[in-house]
Amino acid sequence: MRWAVDRLDVQPRDRVLELGCGHGAAVTLICERLHGGVVVGLDRSPKMIAAASKRNATHVTAGRARFVTAEVHEAELGHERFDKVLAVRFPPLLRGRAGPPLDLVRDHLVEGGNLYVVEHALAGNPGVDLVDAVKRRLEEHGFAARSVFAEPGGRRGLCVVATATS
Ligand SMILES: C[S@@+](CC[C@H](N)C(=O)[O-])C[C@H]1O[C@@H](n2cnc3c(N)ncnc32)[C@H](O)[C@@H]1O
């Protein structure tokens, strides 16, 4: 997760959205880098959001972290705009309906902002198929992959960085 969050190069005043934040491990790492910025973690599971809120209670109190319990296609984020959007092992971007989350990202990402899609390759697999599958879904929904990172040292993290093209 640290490797994934490092890809974002979080700046103190960044506004970050995380899709499928689970129990909030990435939110914690992002908050450690914020000073004046904010991270919003979104997940449809009330159980996950409860765990994430508990883990990040001091950051929530300080106004650095906020959590939203919602299906991605029903999320209400008002007029908020984010500099960066992170999605770590977020099923809709790999095998579900990628349209709704990518519409949400397009609506709430600042112009030129980046979407970071992080997946884990299967053991012994270089992950080319996985990266191709993510890239294809992004392209089908008006995003273009700008760069791809593979976690060093034979580890399995893969990160596709994309921007909206339409
Ligand atoms: C595999 S877990 C990954 C959690 C976390 N990002 C991590 O890497 O530890 C996927 C998360 O996405 C959430 N999720 C899946 N589909 C969703 C959807 N359509 N809308 C909102 N959250 C969703 C699940 O509730 C789950 O917490």
mmCIF file of C-alpha atoms and ligand atoms in Angstrom:
data_model
loop_
_atom_site.group_PDB
_atom_site.id
_atom_site.type_symbol
_atom_site.label_atom_id
_atom_site.label_comp_id
_atom_site.label_asym_id
_atom_site.label_seq_id
_atom_site.Cartn_x
_atom_site.Cartn_y
_atom_site.Cartn_z
ATOM 1 C CA MET A 1 0.000 0.000 0.000
ATOM 2 C CA ARG A 2 2.904 2.329 0.769
ATOM 3 C CA TRP A 3 4.298 1.707 -2.709
ATOM 4 C CA ALA A 4 0.870 2.485 -4.191
ATOM 5 C CA VAL A 5 0.466 5.715 -2.228
ATOM 6 C CA ASP A 6 4.016 6.774 -3.131
ATOM 7 C CA ARG A 7 2.960 6.741 -6.829
ATOM 8 C CA LEU A 8 0.616 9.673 -6.043
ATOM 9 C CA ASP A 9 3.435 11.935 -4.865
ATOM 10 C CA VAL A 10 0.920 13.506 -2.459
ATOM 11 C CA GLN A 11 1.480 17.215 -1.874
ATOM 12 C CA PRO A 12 0.475 18.890 1.409
ATOM 13 C CA ARG A 13 -2.540 20.716 -0.016
ATOM 14 C CA ASP A 14 -3.738 17.969 -2.358
ATOM 15 C CA ARG A 15 -7.357 16.925 -2.484
ATOM 16 C CA VAL A 16 -7.494 13.157 -2.995
ATOM 17 C CA LEU A 17 -10.419 10.781 -3.598
ATOM 18 C CA GLU A 18 -10.030 7.063 -2.976
ATOM 19 C CA LEU A 19 -12.524 4.653 -4.566
ATOM 20 C CA GLY A 20 -13.090 1.415 -2.628
ATOM 21 C CA CYS A 21 -11.040 2.575 0.351
ATOM 22 C CA GLY A 22 -11.737 -0.626 2.336
ATOM 23 C CA HIS A 23 -10.492 -0.341 5.911
ATOM 24 C CA GLY A 24 -8.637 2.877 5.194
ATOM 25 C CA ALA A 25 -4.973 1.844 5.107
ATOM 26 C CA ALA A 26 -4.169 4.069 2.117
ATOM 27 C CA VAL A 27 -6.113 6.966 3.671
ATOM 28 C CA THR A 28 -3.810 6.792 6.706
ATOM 29 C CA LEU A 29 -0.704 6.957 4.522
ATOM 30 C CA ILE A 30 -2.141 9.845 2.488
ATOM 31 C CA CYS A 31 -3.063 11.793 5.637
ATOM 32 C CA GLU A 32 0.543 11.552 6.865
ATOM 33 C CA ARG A 33 1.520 13.616 3.825
ATOM 34 C CA LEU A 34 -1.276 16.222 3.979
ATOM 35 C CA HIS A 35 -1.134 19.667 5.506
ATOM 36 C CA GLY A 36 -4.168 21.669 4.475
ATOM 37 C CA GLY A 37 -5.345 19.072 1.998
ATOM 38 C CA VAL A 38 -7.998 16.415 2.361
ATOM 39 C CA VAL A 39 -8.673 12.799 1.416
ATOM 40 C CA VAL A 40 -12.152 11.392 0.890
ATOM 41 C CA GLY A 41 -12.509 7.614 1.118
ATOM 42 C CA LEU A 42 -15.525 6.079 -0.599
ATOM 43 C CA ASP A 43 -16.760 2.503 -0.134
ATOM 44 C CA ARG A 44 -20.134 0.815 -0.360
ATOM 45 C CA SER A 45 -19.525 -1.354 2.700
ATOM 46 C CA PRO A 46 -20.681 0.227 5.997
ATOM 47 C CA LYS A 47 -18.449 -2.277 7.793
ATOM 48 C CA MET A 48 -15.375 -1.132 5.862
ATOM 49 C CA ILE A 49 -16.234 2.529 6.377
ATOM 50 C CA ALA A 50 -16.654 1.949 10.112
ATOM 51 C CA ALA A 51 -13.210 0.300 10.255
ATOM 52 C CA ALA A 52 -11.660 3.053 8.119
ATOM 53 C CA SER A 53 -13.217 5.796 10.292
ATOM 54 C CA LYS A 54 -11.927 4.132 13.445
ATOM 55 C CA ARG A 55 -8.415 3.676 12.054
ATOM 56 C CA ASN A 56 -8.321 7.305 10.894
ATOM 57 C CA ALA A 57 -10.235 8.899 13.782
ATOM 58 C CA THR A 58 -7.552 11.513 14.529
ATOM 59 C CA HIS A 59 -7.353 12.484 10.847
ATOM 60 C CA VAL A 60 -11.150 12.762 10.628
ATOM 61 C CA THR A 61 -11.212 15.004 13.704
ATOM 62 C CA ALA A 62 -8.447 17.143 12.209
ATOM 63 C CA GLY A 63 -10.463 17.541 8.987
ATOM 64 C CA ARG A 64 -7.891 15.746 6.833
ATOM 65 C CA ALA A 65 -10.019 12.660 6.150
ATOM 66 C CA ARG A 66 -13.665 12.102 5.346
ATOM 67 C CA PHE A 67 -15.575 8.939 4.466
ATOM 68 C CA VAL A 68 -18.578 8.355 2.251
ATOM 69 C CA THR A 69 -20.616 5.139 2.341
ATOM 70 C CA ALA A 70 -22.054 4.679 -1.134
ATOM 71 C CA GLU A 71 -22.126 2.578 -4.244
ATOM 72 C CA VAL A 72 -19.826 4.357 -6.633
ATOM 73 C CA HIS A 73 -22.655 5.032 -9.121
ATOM 74 C CA GLU A 74 -24.783 6.631 -6.377
ATOM 75 C CA ALA A 75 -22.099 8.708 -4.653
ATOM 76 C CA GLU A 76 -22.968 12.346 -3.993
ATOM 77 C CA LEU A 77 -19.811 14.448 -3.977
ATOM 78 C CA GLY A 78 -21.457 17.784 -4.759
ATOM 79 C CA HIS A 79 -19.149 20.222 -6.527
ATOM 80 C CA GLU A 80 -15.986 18.803 -5.004
ATOM 81 C CA ARG A 81 -12.937 18.524 -7.242
ATOM 82 C CA PHE A 82 -9.909 16.342 -6.580
ATOM 83 C CA ASP A 83 -6.319 16.588 -7.781
ATOM 84 C CA LYS A 84 -5.793 12.838 -7.614
ATOM 85 C CA VAL A 85 -8.041 9.775 -7.524
ATOM 86 C CA LEU A 86 -6.738 6.451 -6.232
ATOM 87 C CA ALA A 87 -8.335 3.038 -6.767
ATOM 88 C CA VAL A 88 -6.500 0.069 -5.239
ATOM 89 C CA ARG A 89 -7.894 -3.349 -6.163
ATOM 90 C CA PHE A 90 -11.221 -1.722 -6.951
ATOM 91 C CA PRO A 91 -13.308 -4.439 -8.686
ATOM 92 C CA PRO A 92 -15.374 -2.264 -11.084
ATOM 93 C CA LEU A 93 -12.216 -1.096 -12.860
ATOM 94 C CA LEU A 94 -11.036 -4.620 -13.595
ATOM 95 C CA ARG A 95 -14.065 -6.832 -14.068
ATOM 96 C CA GLY A 96 -17.253 -4.978 -13.140
ATOM 97 C CA ARG A 97 -18.959 -2.005 -14.784
ATOM 98 C CA ALA A 98 -16.195 0.534 -15.243
ATOM 99 C CA GLY A 99 -18.477 3.238 -16.703
ATOM 100 C CA PRO A 100 -20.058 4.555 -13.478
ATOM 101 C CA PRO A 101 -16.806 4.931 -11.512
ATOM 102 C CA LEU A 102 -15.047 6.518 -14.464
ATOM 103 C CA ASP A 103 -17.938 8.982 -14.981
ATOM 104 C CA LEU A 104 -17.615 9.926 -11.310
ATOM 105 C CA VAL A 105 -13.860 10.388 -11.662
ATOM 106 C CA ARG A 106 -14.301 12.551 -14.774
ATOM 107 C CA ASP A 107 -16.869 14.748 -13.009
ATOM 108 C CA HIS A 108 -14.730 15.271 -9.920
ATOM 109 C CA LEU A 109 -11.137 15.362 -11.159
ATOM 110 C CA VAL A 110 -9.561 18.749 -11.788
ATOM 111 C CA GLU A 111 -8.450 19.360 -15.359
ATOM 112 C CA GLY A 112 -5.221 17.475 -15.909
ATOM 113 C CA GLY A 113 -5.654 15.533 -12.642
ATOM 114 C CA ASN A 114 -4.568 11.906 -12.502
ATOM 115 C CA LEU A 115 -6.365 8.653 -11.791
ATOM 116 C CA TYR A 116 -4.131 5.936 -10.258
ATOM 117 C CA VAL A 117 -5.398 2.381 -10.742
ATOM 118 C CA VAL A 118 -3.446 -0.110 -8.633
ATOM 119 C CA GLU A 119 -3.761 -3.884 -8.970
ATOM 120 C CA HIS A 120 -1.871 -6.954 -7.805
ATOM 121 C CA ALA A 121 -0.532 -9.374 -10.409
ATOM 122 C CA LEU A 122 -0.982 -13.064 -9.688
ATOM 123 C CA ALA A 123 2.102 -14.868 -8.363
ATOM 124 C CA GLY A 124 4.504 -15.741 -11.179
ATOM 125 C CA ASN A 125 2.647 -13.543 -13.687
ATOM 126 C CA PRO A 126 4.354 -10.372 -14.979
ATOM 127 C CA GLY A 127 0.965 -8.667 -15.043
ATOM 128 C CA VAL A 128 0.945 -7.637 -18.712
ATOM 129 C CA ASP A 129 -2.580 -9.015 -19.175
ATOM 130 C CA LEU A 130 -3.774 -7.186 -16.101
ATOM 131 C CA VAL A 131 -2.339 -3.882 -17.274
ATOM 132 C CA ASP A 132 -3.834 -4.399 -20.741
ATOM 133 C CA ALA A 133 -7.252 -5.166 -19.238
ATOM 134 C CA VAL A 134 -7.174 -1.994 -17.116
ATOM 135 C CA LYS A 135 -5.952 0.135 -20.030
ATOM 136 C CA ARG A 136 -8.675 -1.215 -22.316
ATOM 137 C CA ARG A 137 -11.402 -0.399 -19.804
ATOM 138 C CA LEU A 138 -9.993 3.071 -19.290
ATOM 139 C CA GLU A 139 -9.902 3.711 -23.027
ATOM 140 C CA GLU A 140 -13.458 2.435 -23.508
ATOM 141 C CA HIS A 141 -14.632 5.085 -21.061
ATOM 142 C CA GLY A 142 -12.669 8.153 -22.160
ATOM 143 C CA PHE A 143 -9.437 7.822 -20.210
ATOM 144 C CA ALA A 144 -5.897 7.280 -21.489
ATOM 145 C CA ALA A 145 -3.071 5.570 -19.634
ATOM 146 C CA ARG A 146 -0.120 7.968 -19.399
ATOM 147 C CA SER A 147 2.307 5.707 -17.543
ATOM 148 C CA VAL A 148 2.561 2.297 -15.940
ATOM 149 C CA PHE A 149 4.657 1.412 -12.891
ATOM 150 C CA ALA A 150 5.589 -2.051 -11.644
ATOM 151 C CA GLU A 151 6.590 -2.520 -8.031
ATOM 152 C CA PRO A 152 10.322 -3.282 -7.881
ATOM 153 C CA GLY A 153 12.008 -6.262 -6.275
ATOM 154 C CA GLY A 154 9.762 -8.905 -7.831
ATOM 155 C CA ARG A 155 6.738 -7.692 -5.893
ATOM 156 C CA ARG A 156 3.332 -7.695 -7.536
ATOM 157 C CA GLY A 157 1.996 -4.147 -7.469
ATOM 158 C CA LEU A 158 1.059 -2.530 -10.765
ATOM 159 C CA CYS A 159 -0.069 1.050 -11.174
ATOM 160 C CA VAL A 160 -1.666 2.564 -14.267
ATOM 161 C CA VAL A 161 -1.768 6.369 -14.226
ATOM 162 C CA ALA A 162 -4.467 7.848 -16.472
ATOM 163 C CA THR A 163 -6.087 11.140 -17.414
ATOM 164 C CA ALA A 164 -9.472 11.888 -18.929
ATOM 165 C CA THR A 165 -9.498 12.413 -22.690
ATOM 166 C CA SER A 166 -13.177 13.362 -23.068
HETATM 167 C C1 LIG B 1 -10.665 -5.758 -2.786
HETATM 168 S S1 LIG B 1 -11.290 -4.516 -1.698
HETATM 169 C C2 LIG B 1 -9.905 -3.385 -1.691
HETATM 170 C C3 LIG B 1 -9.902 -2.477 -0.500
HETATM 171 C C4 LIG B 1 -8.697 -1.555 -0.408
HETATM 172 N N1 LIG B 1 -8.643 -0.639 -1.549
HETATM 173 C C5 LIG B 1 -7.417 -2.380 -0.310
HETATM 174 O O1 LIG B 1 -6.707 -2.506 -1.300
HETATM 175 O O2 LIG B 1 -7.157 -2.902 0.788
HETATM 176 C C6 LIG B 1 -12.490 -3.673 -2.719
HETATM 177 C C7 LIG B 1 -13.300 -2.620 -1.980
HETATM 178 O O3 LIG B 1 -14.107 -1.936 -2.926
HETATM 179 C C8 LIG B 1 -15.421 -1.803 -2.412
HETATM 180 N N2 LIG B 1 -16.330 -1.770 -3.581
HETATM 181 C C9 LIG B 1 -16.486 -2.740 -4.519
HETATM 182 N N3 LIG B 1 -17.363 -2.357 -5.452
HETATM 183 C C10 LIG B 1 -17.811 -1.120 -5.089
HETATM 184 C C11 LIG B 1 -18.742 -0.208 -5.645
HETATM 185 N N4 LIG B 1 -19.423 -0.488 -6.761
HETATM 186 N N5 LIG B 1 -18.950 0.980 -5.022
HETATM 187 C C12 LIG B 1 -18.273 1.280 -3.882
HETATM 188 N N6 LIG B 1 -17.374 0.453 -3.303
HETATM 189 C C13 LIG B 1 -17.139 -0.748 -3.892
HETATM 190 C C14 LIG B 1 -15.636 -3.015 -1.513
HETATM 191 O O4 LIG B 1 -16.620 -2.784 -0.521
HETATM 192 C C15 LIG B 1 -14.225 -3.226 -0.934
HETATM 193 O O5 LIG B 1 -14.046 -2.550 0.296
#
